[in-house]
Amino acid sequence: MYINNVKFARSAQKLSGEINLGAVARIQEIGEFQGVVKYTLQGEVDRLNRPALVLSIYGIISALCQNCLHPLDILIENQTQITIFFNEDQLDAALFSESESDVIDGVLAEDEFDVVQLVEDEVIILLPCAAKHDSCIGLSYHDKVESPFNVLKQII
């Protein structure tokens, strides 16, 4: 789905939808994540009169624990404000300058801004590097395992 992100923001439009992660090739390249993520994109104007998008994402994603290889549910819940800039110099200055900036994230103004790609990018950022349970059913790195050499000690 494509929007003119400046017009969308200035007219305070709202858009909602959902994405099935099993069908997103970029996410499947990272790992076997399954589930549906719901999103809402709201247009607004920030306090400096710049167009902005507020992206809210919510969903429960299924993955395999990298420790015990059992299924694991991951709650994804995030809201971020994305400021729209009209040229790359403004965007770079807001995001990468050493001075204080209230800009968390930014994009360039586009007549055909891809909303689905924005949501996919945000989900990729929110995914854990290695999905793990807080406490696994199997062995963890902190469990004490009896050394096989203890058996030899007893024999000798």
PDB file of C-alpha atoms in Angstrom:
ATOM      1  CA  MET A   1       0.000   0.000   0.000  1.00  0.00           C
ATOM      2  CA  TYR A   2       1.382   3.368  -1.032  1.00  0.00           C
ATOM      3  CA  ILE A   3       0.584   6.825   0.344  1.00  0.00           C
ATOM      4  CA  ASN A   4       1.809  10.369  -0.131  1.00  0.00           C
ATOM      5  CA  ASN A   5       3.321  10.579   3.335  1.00  0.00           C
ATOM      6  CA  VAL A   6       3.276  14.405   3.591  1.00  0.00           C
ATOM      7  CA  LYS A   7      -0.402  14.738   2.612  1.00  0.00           C
ATOM      8  CA  PHE A   8      -1.267  11.767   4.844  1.00  0.00           C
ATOM      9  CA  ALA A   9       0.444  13.411   7.828  1.00  0.00           C
ATOM     10  CA  ARG A  10      -0.833  16.961   7.281  1.00  0.00           C
ATOM     11  CA  SER A  11      -4.448  15.779   6.896  1.00  0.00           C
ATOM     12  CA  ALA A  12      -4.159  13.576  10.042  1.00  0.00           C
ATOM     13  CA  GLN A  13      -5.277  10.454   8.214  1.00  0.00           C
ATOM     14  CA  LYS A  14      -5.300   7.051   9.882  1.00  0.00           C
ATOM     15  CA  LEU A  15      -4.617   3.631   8.396  1.00  0.00           C
ATOM     16  CA  SER A  16      -4.763   0.182  10.010  1.00  0.00           C
ATOM     17  CA  GLY A  17      -3.927  -3.285   8.821  1.00  0.00           C
ATOM     18  CA  GLU A  18      -2.097  -6.489   9.568  1.00  0.00           C
ATOM     19  CA  ILE A  19       0.811  -8.446   8.154  1.00  0.00           C
ATOM     20  CA  ASN A  20       1.321 -12.205   8.254  1.00  0.00           C
ATOM     21  CA  LEU A  21       5.017 -12.643   9.062  1.00  0.00           C
ATOM     22  CA  GLY A  22       5.126 -16.128   7.536  1.00  0.00           C
ATOM     23  CA  ALA A  23       4.627 -14.496   4.129  1.00  0.00           C
ATOM     24  CA  VAL A  24       7.346 -11.844   4.518  1.00  0.00           C
ATOM     25  CA  ALA A  25      10.521 -13.098   2.831  1.00  0.00           C
ATOM     26  CA  ARG A  26      12.852 -10.620   4.575  1.00  0.00           C
ATOM     27  CA  ILE A  27      11.673 -11.739   8.014  1.00  0.00           C
ATOM     28  CA  GLN A  28      11.863 -15.426   7.112  1.00  0.00           C
ATOM     29  CA  GLU A  29      15.506 -14.927   6.080  1.00  0.00           C
ATOM     30  CA  ILE A  30      16.255 -13.835   9.666  1.00  0.00           C
ATOM     31  CA  GLY A  31      14.497 -16.773  11.316  1.00  0.00           C
ATOM     32  CA  GLU A  32      11.336 -18.833  11.332  1.00  0.00           C
ATOM     33  CA  PHE A  33       9.050 -16.218  12.854  1.00  0.00           C
ATOM     34  CA  GLN A  34       5.307 -16.824  12.535  1.00  0.00           C
ATOM     35  CA  GLY A  35       2.276 -14.803  13.530  1.00  0.00           C
ATOM     36  CA  VAL A  36       0.247 -11.769  12.606  1.00  0.00           C
ATOM     37  CA  VAL A  37       1.279  -8.215  13.443  1.00  0.00           C
ATOM     38  CA  LYS A  38      -1.364  -5.496  13.552  1.00  0.00           C
ATOM     39  CA  TYR A  39      -0.403  -1.911  12.835  1.00  0.00           C
ATOM     40  CA  THR A  40      -1.899   1.562  12.888  1.00  0.00           C
ATOM     41  CA  LEU A  41      -0.352   4.507  11.054  1.00  0.00           C
ATOM     42  CA  GLN A  42      -1.558   7.939  12.145  1.00  0.00           C
ATOM     43  CA  GLY A  43      -0.585  11.200  10.461  1.00  0.00           C
ATOM     44  CA  GLU A  44       0.113  14.316  12.496  1.00  0.00           C
ATOM     45  CA  VAL A  45       2.089  17.558  12.622  1.00  0.00           C
ATOM     46  CA  ASP A  46       4.722  17.785  15.371  1.00  0.00           C
ATOM     47  CA  ARG A  47       5.368  20.768  17.642  1.00  0.00           C
ATOM     48  CA  LEU A  48       7.745  22.304  15.056  1.00  0.00           C
ATOM     49  CA  ASN A  49       5.014  22.038  12.381  1.00  0.00           C
ATOM     50  CA  ARG A  50       6.789  19.176  10.595  1.00  0.00           C
ATOM     51  CA  PRO A  51       4.706  16.358   9.116  1.00  0.00           C
ATOM     52  CA  ALA A  52       5.078  13.133  11.078  1.00  0.00           C
ATOM     53  CA  LEU A  53       3.765   9.569  11.195  1.00  0.00           C
ATOM     54  CA  VAL A  54       3.005   7.664  14.384  1.00  0.00           C
ATOM     55  CA  LEU A  55       3.386   3.925  13.830  1.00  0.00           C
ATOM     56  CA  SER A  56       1.909   1.548  16.407  1.00  0.00           C
ATOM     57  CA  ILE A  57       2.637  -2.170  16.120  1.00  0.00           C
ATOM     58  CA  TYR A  58       1.198  -5.020  18.178  1.00  0.00           C
ATOM     59  CA  GLY A  59       1.362  -8.784  17.833  1.00  0.00           C
ATOM     60  CA  ILE A  60       2.435 -12.101  19.274  1.00  0.00           C
ATOM     61  CA  ILE A  61       5.117 -13.803  17.230  1.00  0.00           C
ATOM     62  CA  SER A  62       5.982 -17.489  17.453  1.00  0.00           C
ATOM     63  CA  ALA A  63       9.591 -18.622  17.172  1.00  0.00           C
ATOM     64  CA  LEU A  64      11.873 -21.386  18.383  1.00  0.00           C
ATOM     65  CA  CYS A  65      13.934 -20.804  21.494  1.00  0.00           C
ATOM     66  CA  GLN A  66      17.599 -20.796  20.514  1.00  0.00           C
ATOM     67  CA  ASN A  67      18.463 -22.499  23.807  1.00  0.00           C
ATOM     68  CA  CYS A  68      16.001 -25.396  24.172  1.00  0.00           C
ATOM     69  CA  LEU A  69      14.437 -25.424  20.657  1.00  0.00           C
ATOM     70  CA  HIS A  70      10.897 -25.393  22.083  1.00  0.00           C
ATOM     71  CA  PRO A  71       8.229 -22.962  20.820  1.00  0.00           C
ATOM     72  CA  LEU A  72       8.345 -19.457  22.220  1.00  0.00           C
ATOM     73  CA  ASP A  73       5.859 -16.581  21.989  1.00  0.00           C
ATOM     74  CA  ILE A  74       7.291 -13.071  21.706  1.00  0.00           C
ATOM     75  CA  LEU A  75       5.151 -10.020  22.398  1.00  0.00           C
ATOM     76  CA  ILE A  76       5.798  -7.190  19.961  1.00  0.00           C
ATOM     77  CA  GLU A  77       4.355  -3.876  21.110  1.00  0.00           C
ATOM     78  CA  ASN A  78       5.807  -0.562  20.026  1.00  0.00           C
ATOM     79  CA  GLN A  79       4.855   2.971  19.110  1.00  0.00           C
ATOM     80  CA  THR A  80       7.244   5.344  17.371  1.00  0.00           C
ATOM     81  CA  GLN A  81       7.051   8.793  15.836  1.00  0.00           C
ATOM     82  CA  ILE A  82       8.631   9.160  12.413  1.00  0.00           C
ATOM     83  CA  THR A  83       9.316  12.721  11.267  1.00  0.00           C
ATOM     84  CA  ILE A  84       9.115  13.471   7.541  1.00  0.00           C
ATOM     85  CA  PHE A  85      11.872  15.591   5.974  1.00  0.00           C
ATOM     86  CA  PHE A  86      12.030  17.171   2.530  1.00  0.00           C
ATOM     87  CA  ASN A  87      15.714  16.576   1.815  1.00  0.00           C
ATOM     88  CA  GLU A  88      18.516  14.315   2.991  1.00  0.00           C
ATOM     89  CA  ASP A  89      20.512  17.137   4.578  1.00  0.00           C
ATOM     90  CA  GLN A  90      17.640  17.926   6.975  1.00  0.00           C
ATOM     91  CA  LEU A  91      17.166  14.239   7.738  1.00  0.00           C
ATOM     92  CA  ASP A  92      20.869  13.672   8.415  1.00  0.00           C
ATOM     93  CA  ALA A  93      21.122  16.805  10.562  1.00  0.00           C
ATOM     94  CA  ALA A  94      18.170  15.720  12.708  1.00  0.00           C
ATOM     95  CA  LEU A  95      19.256  12.100  13.137  1.00  0.00           C
ATOM     96  CA  PHE A  96      23.041  12.309  13.256  1.00  0.00           C
ATOM     97  CA  SER A  97      23.979  15.699  14.633  1.00  0.00           C
ATOM     98  CA  GLU A  98      25.669  15.914  18.016  1.00  0.00           C
ATOM     99  CA  SER A  99      23.237  18.568  19.234  1.00  0.00           C
ATOM    100  CA  GLU A 100      20.023  17.690  21.051  1.00  0.00           C
ATOM    101  CA  SER A 101      17.252  16.603  18.699  1.00  0.00           C
ATOM    102  CA  ASP A 102      13.738  15.423  19.447  1.00  0.00           C
ATOM    103  CA  VAL A 103      13.703  13.265  16.301  1.00  0.00           C
ATOM    104  CA  ILE A 104      13.673   9.535  17.040  1.00  0.00           C
ATOM    105  CA  ASP A 105      13.276   8.342  13.465  1.00  0.00           C
ATOM    106  CA  GLY A 106      12.860  10.024  10.116  1.00  0.00           C
ATOM    107  CA  VAL A 107      12.022   9.411   6.466  1.00  0.00           C
ATOM    108  CA  LEU A 108      12.071  11.470   3.304  1.00  0.00           C
ATOM    109  CA  ALA A 109       8.913  12.927   1.772  1.00  0.00           C
ATOM    110  CA  GLU A 110       7.585  10.627  -0.957  1.00  0.00           C
ATOM    111  CA  ASP A 111       4.572  10.633  -3.248  1.00  0.00           C
ATOM    112  CA  GLU A 112       4.554   6.817  -3.168  1.00  0.00           C
ATOM    113  CA  PHE A 113       5.622   5.868   0.352  1.00  0.00           C
ATOM    114  CA  ASP A 114       5.417   2.089   0.985  1.00  0.00           C
ATOM    115  CA  VAL A 115       3.539   1.565   4.275  1.00  0.00           C
ATOM    116  CA  VAL A 116       3.996  -2.224   4.300  1.00  0.00           C
ATOM    117  CA  GLN A 117       7.758  -1.903   3.916  1.00  0.00           C
ATOM    118  CA  LEU A 118       7.823   0.606   6.797  1.00  0.00           C
ATOM    119  CA  VAL A 119       5.963  -1.870   9.033  1.00  0.00           C
ATOM    120  CA  GLU A 120       8.243  -4.740   7.955  1.00  0.00           C
ATOM    121  CA  ASP A 121      11.331  -2.625   8.710  1.00  0.00           C
ATOM    122  CA  GLU A 122      10.013  -1.760  12.158  1.00  0.00           C
ATOM    123  CA  VAL A 123       9.198  -5.414  12.939  1.00  0.00           C
ATOM    124  CA  ILE A 124      12.714  -6.461  11.873  1.00  0.00           C
ATOM    125  CA  ILE A 125      14.169  -3.876  14.253  1.00  0.00           C
ATOM    126  CA  LEU A 126      11.966  -5.173  17.095  1.00  0.00           C
ATOM    127  CA  LEU A 127      12.789  -8.875  16.615  1.00  0.00           C
ATOM    128  CA  PRO A 128      15.237 -10.348  19.125  1.00  0.00           C
ATOM    129  CA  CYS A 129      18.696 -11.293  17.864  1.00  0.00           C
ATOM    130  CA  ALA A 130      18.321 -14.692  19.533  1.00  0.00           C
ATOM    131  CA  ALA A 131      14.883 -15.678  20.761  1.00  0.00           C
ATOM    132  CA  LYS A 132      15.153 -17.358  24.181  1.00  0.00           C
ATOM    133  CA  HIS A 133      12.871 -18.218  27.086  1.00  0.00           C
ATOM    134  CA  ASP A 134      13.530 -16.423  30.368  1.00  0.00           C
ATOM    135  CA  SER A 135      14.100 -19.877  31.871  1.00  0.00           C
ATOM    136  CA  CYS A 136      14.342 -22.868  29.562  1.00  0.00           C
ATOM    137  CA  ILE A 137      13.058 -26.382  30.043  1.00  0.00           C
ATOM    138  CA  GLY A 138      16.359 -27.847  28.870  1.00  0.00           C
ATOM    139  CA  LEU A 139      19.874 -27.038  29.966  1.00  0.00           C
ATOM    140  CA  SER A 140      20.970 -23.476  30.392  1.00  0.00           C
ATOM    141  CA  TYR A 141      24.438 -22.063  30.560  1.00  0.00           C
ATOM    142  CA  HIS A 142      24.118 -21.764  34.336  1.00  0.00           C
ATOM    143  CA  ASP A 143      23.110 -25.386  35.027  1.00  0.00           C
ATOM    144  CA  LYS A 144      25.675 -27.588  36.722  1.00  0.00           C
ATOM    145  CA  VAL A 145      26.330 -30.790  34.811  1.00  0.00           C
ATOM    146  CA  GLU A 146      28.216 -33.674  36.318  1.00  0.00           C
ATOM    147  CA  SER A 147      31.559 -34.051  34.651  1.00  0.00           C
ATOM    148  CA  PRO A 148      32.208 -37.425  32.987  1.00  0.00           C
ATOM    149  CA  PHE A 149      35.683 -37.336  34.560  1.00  0.00           C
ATOM    150  CA  ASN A 150      34.143 -37.697  38.026  1.00  0.00           C
ATOM    151  CA  VAL A 151      33.273 -41.295  37.122  1.00  0.00           C
ATOM    152  CA  LEU A 152      36.909 -41.943  36.228  1.00  0.00           C
ATOM    153  CA  LYS A 153      38.004 -40.414  39.540  1.00  0.00           C
ATOM    154  CA  GLN A 154      35.831 -42.876  41.422  1.00  0.00           C
ATOM    155  CA  ILE A 155      37.227 -45.852  39.512  1.00  0.00           C
ATOM    156  CA  ILE A 156      40.846 -44.949  40.148  1.00  0.00           C
TER     157      ILE A 156
END
